Amino acid sequence: MKALVIAEHTDAARELSAGARTLADDVVLVTLGEAPAGVADKAVAVKVPEGAVADDAYVTVQGIYDAEAPAVVLAEPSRHVKSVLGRLAAAANASVITDVTAFTDAGATSLYFGGVGERVRKAAGDVVFYTVAPGTFEGLEATGTDVVEEAAWTAPARPLALLSSREREKSGGDLFKAEAVVAAGRGFAEEAELDLARALADKLGGGVACSRPLTEGVDWMPAGTYVGVSGLVLSPKVYVACGISGQMQHMVGCNRSGAVFAVNKDKNAPVFKQCDFGLVGDIKDVLPAVTAAL
Ligand SMILES: Cc1cc2nc3c(=O)[nH]c(=O)nc-3n(C[C@H](O)[C@H](O)[C@H](O)COP(=O)(O)OP(=O)(O)OC[C@H]3O[C@@H](n4cnc5c(N)ncnc54)[C@H](O)[C@@H]3O)c2cc1C
């Protein structure tokens, strides 16, 4: 059986290729951008040309998919890859199972109802597409060829045109790799208070993340830094939820962390039922004190 892995980031490419090896004998890796060597039996890098957008890689990836005819497709849940995967699955008239956190004989496990429950599903059909949460195959070693091929870019008939782009604030490191993440929520009354979270993250050598309202409500943080069912699913060693109430939609993005710490001024906040260590207090008092103590 052959598995096709589609990824955008090197770490995801490695992890998914290692995991694909547990599901199939033959692993083909396709990346949007650089492909790591030595992780799959065949590795193909799709370089996005200047002025094109990664979402339009679906025509190029479709060519590779048709040639390889995989029985299973594992994809990194990044925005670009999900856009490509959806089109591939629609063209194949196949099912997609999203946000998988485990594969067992019974099927693929994924979160349900915004993380309130888990469900196990199996797809009918000759080919099945999965998006896989980071950490699902953690600890597995990928092996494979050192040869990385480069695919010729095929533009779609109606390509997207990139009109402009601008840098946004960096999150303070790659949150997927960070061993410590300090997450800010609506308990931060103004943007300048985020410096309290940044100072603690710097002290811990980690990154700064947030709850969704800080990106979509007030636009204080980049959209790529919010944690939860519709954002990032992180599993750092330490997650510090600051001024975050602990709604399930947020907590499913961090509850696989080594230890969850919470700081909230409301002793009845739901986050205190879901953390390992809770501190009732105002972030404006607690964060500077903890940072100084560290
Ligand atoms: C379909 C759907 C998907 C969603 N997906 C996500 C998702 O992926 N990620 C996500 O984060 N949310 C998501 N949400 C939103 C989610 O339901 C919550 O609304 C959101 O997580 C709340 O963010 P918050 O905890 O920062 O804010 P709030 O719920 O407003 O909580 C703020 C907390 O800060 C505390 N506080 C206030 N001031 C201070 C202070 N000075 N010091 C200490 N504590 C203080 C308060 O006591 C309160 O508990 C989703 C919602 C829906 C409907």
mmCIF file of C-alpha atoms and ligand atoms in Angstrom:
data_model
loop_
_atom_site.group_PDB
_atom_site.id
_atom_site.type_symbol
_atom_site.label_atom_id
_atom_site.label_comp_id
_atom_site.label_asym_id
_atom_site.label_seq_id
_atom_site.Cartn_x
_atom_site.Cartn_y
_atom_site.Cartn_z
ATOM 1 C CA MET A 1 0.000 0.000 0.000
ATOM 2 C CA LYS A 2 1.209 3.495 -0.810
ATOM 3 C CA ALA A 3 0.839 6.633 1.319
ATOM 4 C CA LEU A 4 1.162 10.190 0.060
ATOM 5 C CA VAL A 5 2.230 12.818 2.589
ATOM 6 C CA ILE A 6 1.547 16.476 1.821
ATOM 7 C CA ALA A 7 3.281 19.018 4.040
ATOM 8 C CA GLU A 8 4.471 22.584 4.073
ATOM 9 C CA HIS A 9 6.876 22.650 6.998
ATOM 10 C CA THR A 10 9.921 20.432 7.420
ATOM 11 C CA ASP A 11 9.006 19.179 10.897
ATOM 12 C CA ALA A 12 5.525 18.161 9.766
ATOM 13 C CA ALA A 13 6.994 16.496 6.646
ATOM 14 C CA ARG A 14 9.304 14.406 8.863
ATOM 15 C CA GLU A 15 6.654 13.462 11.419
ATOM 16 C CA LEU A 16 3.950 12.598 8.891
ATOM 17 C CA SER A 17 6.386 10.597 6.745
ATOM 18 C CA ALA A 18 7.431 8.611 9.823
ATOM 19 C CA GLY A 19 3.777 8.024 10.685
ATOM 20 C CA ALA A 20 2.850 7.112 7.125
ATOM 21 C CA ARG A 21 5.392 4.294 7.366
ATOM 22 C CA THR A 22 3.215 2.703 10.077
ATOM 23 C CA LEU A 23 0.224 2.718 7.696
ATOM 24 C CA ALA A 24 1.813 1.870 4.329
ATOM 25 C CA ASP A 25 4.848 0.112 2.812
ATOM 26 C CA ASP A 26 5.669 2.886 0.363
ATOM 27 C CA VAL A 27 5.789 6.562 1.378
ATOM 28 C CA VAL A 28 5.829 9.454 -1.097
ATOM 29 C CA LEU A 29 6.334 12.957 0.281
ATOM 30 C CA VAL A 30 5.203 16.131 -1.481
ATOM 31 C CA THR A 31 6.080 19.482 0.064
ATOM 32 C CA LEU A 32 5.009 23.015 -0.718
ATOM 33 C CA GLY A 33 8.533 24.424 -0.497
ATOM 34 C CA GLU A 34 11.703 22.686 0.714
ATOM 35 C CA ALA A 35 11.494 18.917 1.246
ATOM 36 C CA PRO A 36 13.674 17.248 3.895
ATOM 37 C CA ALA A 37 15.908 14.430 2.624
ATOM 38 C CA GLY A 38 15.941 10.933 4.095
ATOM 39 C CA VAL A 39 12.327 10.742 5.283
ATOM 40 C CA ALA A 40 10.366 9.034 2.460
ATOM 41 C CA ASP A 41 10.889 6.563 -0.369
ATOM 42 C CA LYS A 42 10.297 9.383 -2.827
ATOM 43 C CA ALA A 43 10.369 13.111 -2.055
ATOM 44 C CA VAL A 44 9.086 15.814 -4.379
ATOM 45 C CA ALA A 45 9.352 19.540 -3.644
ATOM 46 C CA VAL A 46 6.815 21.842 -5.261
ATOM 47 C CA LYS A 47 8.386 25.317 -5.384
ATOM 48 C CA VAL A 48 5.819 28.099 -5.552
ATOM 49 C CA PRO A 49 6.949 30.564 -8.235
ATOM 50 C CA GLU A 50 7.355 34.283 -7.469
ATOM 51 C CA GLY A 51 3.952 35.985 -7.650
ATOM 52 C CA ALA A 52 1.990 32.704 -7.347
ATOM 53 C CA VAL A 53 0.260 31.524 -4.156
ATOM 54 C CA ALA A 54 0.707 28.159 -2.480
ATOM 55 C CA ASP A 55 -3.035 27.345 -2.652
ATOM 56 C CA ASP A 56 -2.623 27.077 -6.440
ATOM 57 C CA ALA A 57 -0.213 24.151 -6.007
ATOM 58 C CA TYR A 58 -3.235 21.852 -6.249
ATOM 59 C CA VAL A 59 -2.820 21.326 -10.001
ATOM 60 C CA THR A 60 0.831 20.349 -9.608
ATOM 61 C CA VAL A 61 0.044 18.111 -6.621
ATOM 62 C CA GLN A 62 -2.870 16.560 -8.528
ATOM 63 C CA GLY A 63 -0.375 15.427 -11.206
ATOM 64 C CA ILE A 64 1.769 13.736 -8.565
ATOM 65 C CA TYR A 65 -1.295 12.214 -6.873
ATOM 66 C CA ASP A 66 -2.532 10.764 -10.202
ATOM 67 C CA ALA A 67 0.889 9.302 -10.996
ATOM 68 C CA GLU A 68 1.377 7.763 -7.534
ATOM 69 C CA ALA A 69 -2.225 6.565 -6.962
ATOM 70 C CA PRO A 70 -1.926 6.347 -3.149
ATOM 71 C CA ALA A 71 -4.400 4.494 -0.949
ATOM 72 C CA VAL A 72 -3.964 6.942 1.925
ATOM 73 C CA VAL A 73 -3.100 10.637 2.036
ATOM 74 C CA LEU A 74 -1.788 12.286 5.226
ATOM 75 C CA ALA A 75 -1.681 16.065 5.285
ATOM 76 C CA GLU A 76 -0.301 18.755 7.563
ATOM 77 C CA PRO A 77 -3.217 20.893 8.810
ATOM 78 C CA SER A 78 -1.764 24.186 7.542
ATOM 79 C CA ARG A 79 -4.053 26.558 5.646
ATOM 80 C CA HIS A 80 -2.297 26.064 2.301
ATOM 81 C CA VAL A 81 -2.128 22.287 2.570
ATOM 82 C CA LYS A 82 -5.786 22.053 3.639
ATOM 83 C CA SER A 83 -6.754 24.122 0.605
ATOM 84 C CA VAL A 84 -4.825 21.747 -1.690
ATOM 85 C CA LEU A 85 -6.104 18.625 0.095
ATOM 86 C CA GLY A 86 -9.761 19.625 -0.150
ATOM 87 C CA ARG A 87 -9.499 20.001 -3.909
ATOM 88 C CA LEU A 88 -7.644 16.697 -4.302
ATOM 89 C CA ALA A 89 -10.236 14.842 -2.234
ATOM 90 C CA ALA A 90 -13.123 16.428 -4.130
ATOM 91 C CA ALA A 91 -11.544 15.438 -7.451
ATOM 92 C CA ALA A 92 -11.063 11.874 -6.148
ATOM 93 C CA ASN A 93 -14.628 11.819 -4.786
ATOM 94 C CA ALA A 94 -13.087 10.658 -1.523
ATOM 95 C CA SER A 95 -13.725 11.334 2.159
ATOM 96 C CA VAL A 96 -11.566 13.571 4.325
ATOM 97 C CA ILE A 97 -11.173 12.939 8.062
ATOM 98 C CA THR A 98 -9.764 16.052 9.725
ATOM 99 C CA ASP A 99 -7.663 16.767 12.830
ATOM 100 C CA VAL A 100 -6.769 13.148 13.490
ATOM 101 C CA THR A 101 -4.950 12.617 16.782
ATOM 102 C CA ALA A 102 -4.490 8.821 16.643
ATOM 103 C CA PHE A 103 -4.764 5.902 14.246
ATOM 104 C CA THR A 104 -5.913 2.568 15.655
ATOM 105 C CA ASP A 105 -7.315 -0.635 14.177
ATOM 106 C CA ALA A 106 -10.761 0.763 14.951
ATOM 107 C CA GLY A 107 -10.164 3.855 12.793
ATOM 108 C CA ALA A 108 -8.962 7.466 13.021
ATOM 109 C CA THR A 109 -9.602 9.388 16.242
ATOM 110 C CA SER A 110 -10.439 13.067 16.046
ATOM 111 C CA LEU A 111 -12.082 15.756 18.143
ATOM 112 C CA TYR A 112 -15.808 16.224 18.055
ATOM 113 C CA PHE A 113 -18.182 19.098 18.906
ATOM 114 C CA GLY A 114 -15.406 21.640 19.328
ATOM 115 C CA GLY A 115 -13.342 19.280 21.429
ATOM 116 C CA VAL A 116 -16.030 18.212 23.901
ATOM 117 C CA GLY A 117 -15.724 14.632 22.694
ATOM 118 C CA GLU A 118 -13.643 12.308 20.555
ATOM 119 C CA ARG A 119 -14.864 10.140 17.736
ATOM 120 C CA VAL A 120 -13.366 7.271 15.784
ATOM 121 C CA ARG A 121 -14.144 7.060 12.087
ATOM 122 C CA LYS A 122 -13.311 4.942 9.073
ATOM 123 C CA ALA A 123 -13.791 6.187 5.528
ATOM 124 C CA ALA A 124 -15.384 4.080 2.826
ATOM 125 C CA GLY A 125 -13.731 4.030 -0.589
ATOM 126 C CA ASP A 126 -10.427 3.149 -2.195
ATOM 127 C CA VAL A 127 -8.555 6.193 -0.939
ATOM 128 C CA VAL A 128 -8.853 8.192 2.261
ATOM 129 C CA PHE A 129 -7.539 11.653 3.081
ATOM 130 C CA TYR A 130 -6.578 12.750 6.604
ATOM 131 C CA THR A 131 -5.338 15.968 8.151
ATOM 132 C CA VAL A 132 -3.216 14.984 11.126
ATOM 133 C CA ALA A 133 -2.620 17.001 14.307
ATOM 134 C CA PRO A 134 1.017 17.721 15.204
ATOM 135 C CA GLY A 135 2.439 15.281 17.738
ATOM 136 C CA THR A 136 0.283 12.346 16.560
ATOM 137 C CA PHE A 137 3.385 10.431 15.449
ATOM 138 C CA GLU A 138 5.859 12.025 17.850
ATOM 139 C CA GLY A 139 8.911 9.921 18.583
ATOM 140 C CA LEU A 140 8.805 7.919 15.344
ATOM 141 C CA GLU A 141 11.936 8.100 13.172
ATOM 142 C CA ALA A 142 11.485 8.757 9.461
ATOM 143 C CA THR A 143 13.703 6.964 6.953
ATOM 144 C CA GLY A 144 14.087 7.189 3.196
ATOM 145 C CA THR A 145 15.950 8.416 0.157
ATOM 146 C CA ASP A 146 18.288 11.415 0.159
ATOM 147 C CA VAL A 147 17.119 12.356 -3.335
ATOM 148 C CA VAL A 148 14.632 15.224 -3.497
ATOM 149 C CA GLU A 149 13.021 15.840 -6.874
ATOM 150 C CA GLU A 150 11.581 19.185 -7.888
ATOM 151 C CA ALA A 151 8.168 19.210 -9.585
ATOM 152 C CA ALA A 152 7.543 21.562 -12.514
ATOM 153 C CA TRP A 153 4.851 24.091 -11.478
ATOM 154 C CA THR A 154 1.561 23.829 -13.360
ATOM 155 C CA ALA A 155 -0.594 26.920 -12.923
ATOM 156 C CA PRO A 156 -4.362 26.429 -12.716
ATOM 157 C CA ALA A 157 -6.581 27.783 -15.490
ATOM 158 C CA ARG A 158 -7.765 30.562 -13.167
ATOM 159 C CA PRO A 159 -4.823 31.291 -10.859
ATOM 160 C CA LEU A 160 -4.932 33.537 -7.817
ATOM 161 C CA ALA A 161 -2.907 36.720 -8.209
ATOM 162 C CA LEU A 162 -0.904 37.981 -5.243
ATOM 163 C CA LEU A 163 -1.576 41.723 -5.158
ATOM 164 C CA SER A 164 0.388 42.678 -2.060
ATOM 165 C CA SER A 165 1.782 41.266 1.147
ATOM 166 C CA ARG A 166 3.134 42.697 4.390
ATOM 167 C CA GLU A 167 5.066 41.364 7.350
ATOM 168 C CA ARG A 168 3.088 40.860 10.534
ATOM 169 C CA GLU A 169 4.437 40.697 14.039
ATOM 170 C CA LYS A 170 6.295 37.477 14.726
ATOM 171 C CA SER A 171 5.004 35.251 17.512
ATOM 172 C CA GLY A 172 8.391 34.995 19.209
ATOM 173 C CA GLY A 173 9.480 31.728 17.670
ATOM 174 C CA ASP A 174 7.937 28.653 16.153
ATOM 175 C CA LEU A 175 5.133 27.767 18.569
ATOM 176 C CA PHE A 176 5.103 24.134 17.458
ATOM 177 C CA LYS A 177 8.746 23.790 18.535
ATOM 178 C CA ALA A 178 8.552 25.909 21.681
ATOM 179 C CA GLU A 179 8.955 24.012 24.953
ATOM 180 C CA ALA A 180 7.084 26.782 26.779
ATOM 181 C CA VAL A 181 4.132 28.797 25.517
ATOM 182 C CA VAL A 182 2.601 31.769 27.299
ATOM 183 C CA ALA A 183 -0.921 32.373 25.996
ATOM 184 C CA ALA A 184 -2.766 35.649 26.458
ATOM 185 C CA GLY A 185 -6.541 35.981 26.576
ATOM 186 C CA ARG A 186 -9.166 38.643 26.957
ATOM 187 C CA GLY A 187 -7.970 39.247 30.488
ATOM 188 C CA PHE A 188 -5.427 41.547 28.828
ATOM 189 C CA ALA A 189 -7.262 44.855 28.844
ATOM 190 C CA GLU A 190 -5.007 46.637 26.374
ATOM 191 C CA GLU A 191 -2.434 45.732 23.752
ATOM 192 C CA ALA A 192 0.490 47.160 25.747
ATOM 193 C CA GLU A 193 -0.183 44.587 28.490
ATOM 194 C CA LEU A 194 0.958 41.861 26.087
ATOM 195 C CA ASP A 195 4.492 42.898 27.054
ATOM 196 C CA LEU A 196 3.839 41.115 30.375
ATOM 197 C CA ALA A 197 3.267 37.843 28.482
ATOM 198 C CA ARG A 198 6.248 38.498 26.215
ATOM 199 C CA ALA A 199 8.528 39.104 29.208
ATOM 200 C CA LEU A 200 7.477 35.831 30.832
ATOM 201 C CA ALA A 201 7.862 33.940 27.537
ATOM 202 C CA ASP A 202 11.364 35.405 27.084
ATOM 203 C CA LYS A 203 12.265 34.302 30.594
ATOM 204 C CA LEU A 204 11.002 30.769 29.850
ATOM 205 C CA GLY A 205 12.686 30.729 26.424
ATOM 206 C CA GLY A 206 9.295 30.171 24.811
ATOM 207 C CA GLY A 207 6.764 31.775 22.494
ATOM 208 C CA VAL A 208 3.618 33.860 22.898
ATOM 209 C CA ALA A 209 0.248 32.557 21.766
ATOM 210 C CA CYS A 210 -3.284 33.743 22.479
ATOM 211 C CA SER A 211 -6.980 32.937 22.535
ATOM 212 C CA ARG A 212 -9.009 33.633 19.411
ATOM 213 C CA PRO A 213 -10.520 36.973 20.491
ATOM 214 C CA LEU A 214 -7.032 38.511 20.567
ATOM 215 C CA THR A 215 -6.627 37.879 16.852
ATOM 216 C CA GLU A 216 -10.139 38.055 15.453
ATOM 217 C CA GLY A 217 -11.641 40.389 18.033
ATOM 218 C CA VAL A 218 -9.001 43.084 18.482
ATOM 219 C CA ASP A 219 -6.227 42.069 16.040
ATOM 220 C CA TRP A 220 -3.481 42.440 18.687
ATOM 221 C CA MET A 221 -1.826 39.149 17.726
ATOM 222 C CA PRO A 222 -1.201 37.463 14.342
ATOM 223 C CA ALA A 223 -3.944 35.016 13.301
ATOM 224 C CA GLY A 224 -1.380 32.197 13.184
ATOM 225 C CA THR A 225 -0.840 32.389 16.945
ATOM 226 C CA TYR A 226 -4.240 31.556 18.375
ATOM 227 C CA VAL A 227 -4.693 28.197 20.025
ATOM 228 C CA GLY A 228 -7.744 25.975 19.938
ATOM 229 C CA VAL A 229 -10.090 23.883 17.916
ATOM 230 C CA SER A 230 -9.987 26.257 14.962
ATOM 231 C CA GLY A 231 -6.401 27.386 15.569
ATOM 232 C CA LEU A 232 -3.148 25.764 16.665
ATOM 233 C CA VAL A 233 -3.041 22.498 18.578
ATOM 234 C CA LEU A 234 0.140 22.685 20.652
ATOM 235 C CA SER A 235 1.786 20.303 23.078
ATOM 236 C CA PRO A 236 4.682 22.180 24.721
ATOM 237 C CA LYS A 237 6.159 21.048 28.014
ATOM 238 C CA VAL A 238 4.678 24.111 29.719
ATOM 239 C CA TYR A 239 1.573 26.095 28.719
ATOM 240 C CA VAL A 240 0.696 29.191 30.723
ATOM 241 C CA ALA A 241 -2.867 30.376 30.088
ATOM 242 C CA CYS A 242 -3.080 33.992 31.248
ATOM 243 C CA GLY A 243 -6.424 35.791 31.444
ATOM 244 C CA ILE A 244 -8.054 32.942 29.533
ATOM 245 C CA SER A 245 -11.411 31.672 30.799
ATOM 246 C CA GLY A 246 -10.843 28.067 29.679
ATOM 247 C CA GLN A 247 -13.567 27.530 27.088
ATOM 248 C CA MET A 248 -13.309 24.068 25.575
ATOM 249 C CA GLN A 249 -12.687 25.563 22.120
ATOM 250 C CA HIS A 250 -9.443 27.000 23.474
ATOM 251 C CA MET A 251 -8.382 24.216 25.827
ATOM 252 C CA VAL A 252 -8.412 21.452 23.205
ATOM 253 C CA GLY A 253 -5.502 23.291 21.629
ATOM 254 C CA CYS A 254 -3.322 23.013 24.740
ATOM 255 C CA ASN A 255 -4.595 20.150 26.888
ATOM 256 C CA ARG A 256 -1.936 17.774 25.588
ATOM 257 C CA SER A 257 0.813 20.010 27.033
ATOM 258 C CA GLY A 258 3.152 18.578 29.654
ATOM 259 C CA ALA A 259 1.725 20.915 32.293
ATOM 260 C CA VAL A 260 -0.924 23.618 31.994
ATOM 261 C CA PHE A 261 -0.625 26.629 34.325
ATOM 262 C CA ALA A 262 -3.461 29.138 34.588
ATOM 263 C CA VAL A 263 -3.598 32.692 35.911
ATOM 264 C CA ASN A 264 -7.065 34.194 36.226
ATOM 265 C CA LYS A 265 -8.576 36.709 38.621
ATOM 266 C CA ASP A 266 -11.877 34.795 38.764
ATOM 267 C CA LYS A 267 -11.548 31.777 41.059
ATOM 268 C CA ASN A 268 -14.581 30.205 39.355
ATOM 269 C CA ALA A 269 -13.108 30.427 35.836
ATOM 270 C CA PRO A 270 -13.483 27.044 34.040
ATOM 271 C CA VAL A 271 -9.756 27.033 33.289
ATOM 272 C CA PHE A 272 -9.103 26.070 36.919
ATOM 273 C CA LYS A 273 -10.865 22.734 36.348
ATOM 274 C CA GLN A 274 -8.568 21.949 33.429
ATOM 275 C CA CYS A 275 -5.132 23.089 34.522
ATOM 276 C CA ASP A 276 -2.417 21.347 36.501
ATOM 277 C CA PHE A 277 -1.480 24.495 38.461
ATOM 278 C CA GLY A 278 -3.817 27.446 38.959
ATOM 279 C CA LEU A 279 -3.152 30.852 40.443
ATOM 280 C CA VAL A 280 -6.028 33.206 41.272
ATOM 281 C CA GLY A 281 -4.797 36.741 40.665
ATOM 282 C CA ASP A 282 -4.567 39.677 38.340
ATOM 283 C CA ILE A 283 -2.176 39.179 35.424
ATOM 284 C CA LYS A 284 -0.828 42.689 36.033
ATOM 285 C CA ASP A 285 0.410 41.581 39.473
ATOM 286 C CA VAL A 286 1.151 37.908 38.863
ATOM 287 C CA LEU A 287 3.064 37.992 35.575
ATOM 288 C CA PRO A 288 5.691 40.588 36.590
ATOM 289 C CA ALA A 289 6.152 38.812 39.937
ATOM 290 C CA VAL A 290 6.579 35.363 38.364
ATOM 291 C CA THR A 291 8.906 36.749 35.683
ATOM 292 C CA ALA A 292 11.016 38.480 38.306
ATOM 293 C CA ALA A 293 11.086 35.374 40.513
ATOM 294 C CA LEU A 294 12.254 33.211 37.596
HETATM 295 C C1 LIG B 1 -16.989 27.431 16.508
HETATM 296 C C2 LIG B 1 -16.083 28.149 17.474
HETATM 297 C C3 LIG B 1 -14.732 27.919 17.406
HETATM 298 C C4 LIG B 1 -13.870 28.558 18.300
HETATM 299 N N1 LIG B 1 -12.533 28.304 18.220
HETATM 300 C C5 LIG B 1 -11.719 28.879 19.134
HETATM 301 C C6 LIG B 1 -10.325 28.578 19.116
HETATM 302 O O1 LIG B 1 -9.811 27.810 18.289
HETATM 303 N N2 LIG B 1 -9.558 29.172 20.059
HETATM 304 C C7 LIG B 1 -10.046 30.048 21.019
HETATM 305 O O2 LIG B 1 -9.264 30.543 21.838
HETATM 306 N N3 LIG B 1 -11.365 30.320 21.042
HETATM 307 C C8 LIG B 1 -12.200 29.777 20.120
HETATM 308 N N4 LIG B 1 -13.525 30.070 20.153
HETATM 309 C C9 LIG B 1 -13.977 31.093 21.128
HETATM 310 C C10 LIG B 1 -14.157 30.492 22.515
HETATM 311 O O3 LIG B 1 -15.452 29.919 22.614
HETATM 312 C C11 LIG B 1 -14.052 31.581 23.603
HETATM 313 O O4 LIG B 1 -14.943 32.633 23.315
HETATM 314 C C12 LIG B 1 -12.631 32.166 23.693
HETATM 315 O O5 LIG B 1 -11.683 31.136 23.793
HETATM 316 C C13 LIG B 1 -12.554 33.048 24.931
HETATM 317 O O6 LIG B 1 -11.313 33.696 24.966
HETATM 318 P P1 LIG B 1 -10.738 34.208 26.335
HETATM 319 O O7 LIG B 1 -10.667 33.090 27.319
HETATM 320 O O8 LIG B 1 -9.485 34.960 26.039
HETATM 321 O O9 LIG B 1 -11.815 35.313 26.782
HETATM 322 P P2 LIG B 1 -12.937 35.280 27.907
HETATM 323 O O10 LIG B 1 -13.786 34.075 27.829
HETATM 324 O O11 LIG B 1 -13.593 36.617 27.858
HETATM 325 O O12 LIG B 1 -12.108 35.157 29.269
HETATM 326 C C14 LIG B 1 -11.280 36.154 29.768
HETATM 327 C C15 LIG B 1 -10.828 35.689 31.134
HETATM 328 O O13 LIG B 1 -9.877 36.624 31.637
HETATM 329 C C16 LIG B 1 -10.087 36.776 33.041
HETATM 330 N N5 LIG B 1 -9.551 38.078 33.406
HETATM 331 C C17 LIG B 1 -10.048 39.306 33.102
HETATM 332 N N6 LIG B 1 -9.208 40.260 33.531
HETATM 333 C C18 LIG B 1 -8.159 39.619 34.142
HETATM 334 C C19 LIG B 1 -6.983 40.070 34.780
HETATM 335 N N7 LIG B 1 -6.677 41.366 34.880
HETATM 336 N N8 LIG B 1 -6.142 39.138 35.287
HETATM 337 C C20 LIG B 1 -6.436 37.808 35.205
HETATM 338 N N9 LIG B 1 -7.542 37.324 34.591
HETATM 339 C C21 LIG B 1 -8.384 38.220 34.064
HETATM 340 C C22 LIG B 1 -11.593 36.645 33.221
HETATM 341 O O14 LIG B 1 -11.903 36.235 34.553
HETATM 342 C C23 LIG B 1 -11.963 35.609 32.175
HETATM 343 O O15 LIG B 1 -11.977 34.302 32.744
HETATM 344 C C24 LIG B 1 -14.396 29.450 19.276
HETATM 345 C C25 LIG B 1 -15.773 29.664 19.335
HETATM 346 C C26 LIG B 1 -16.602 29.027 18.450
HETATM 347 C C27 LIG B 1 -18.070 29.288 18.548
#
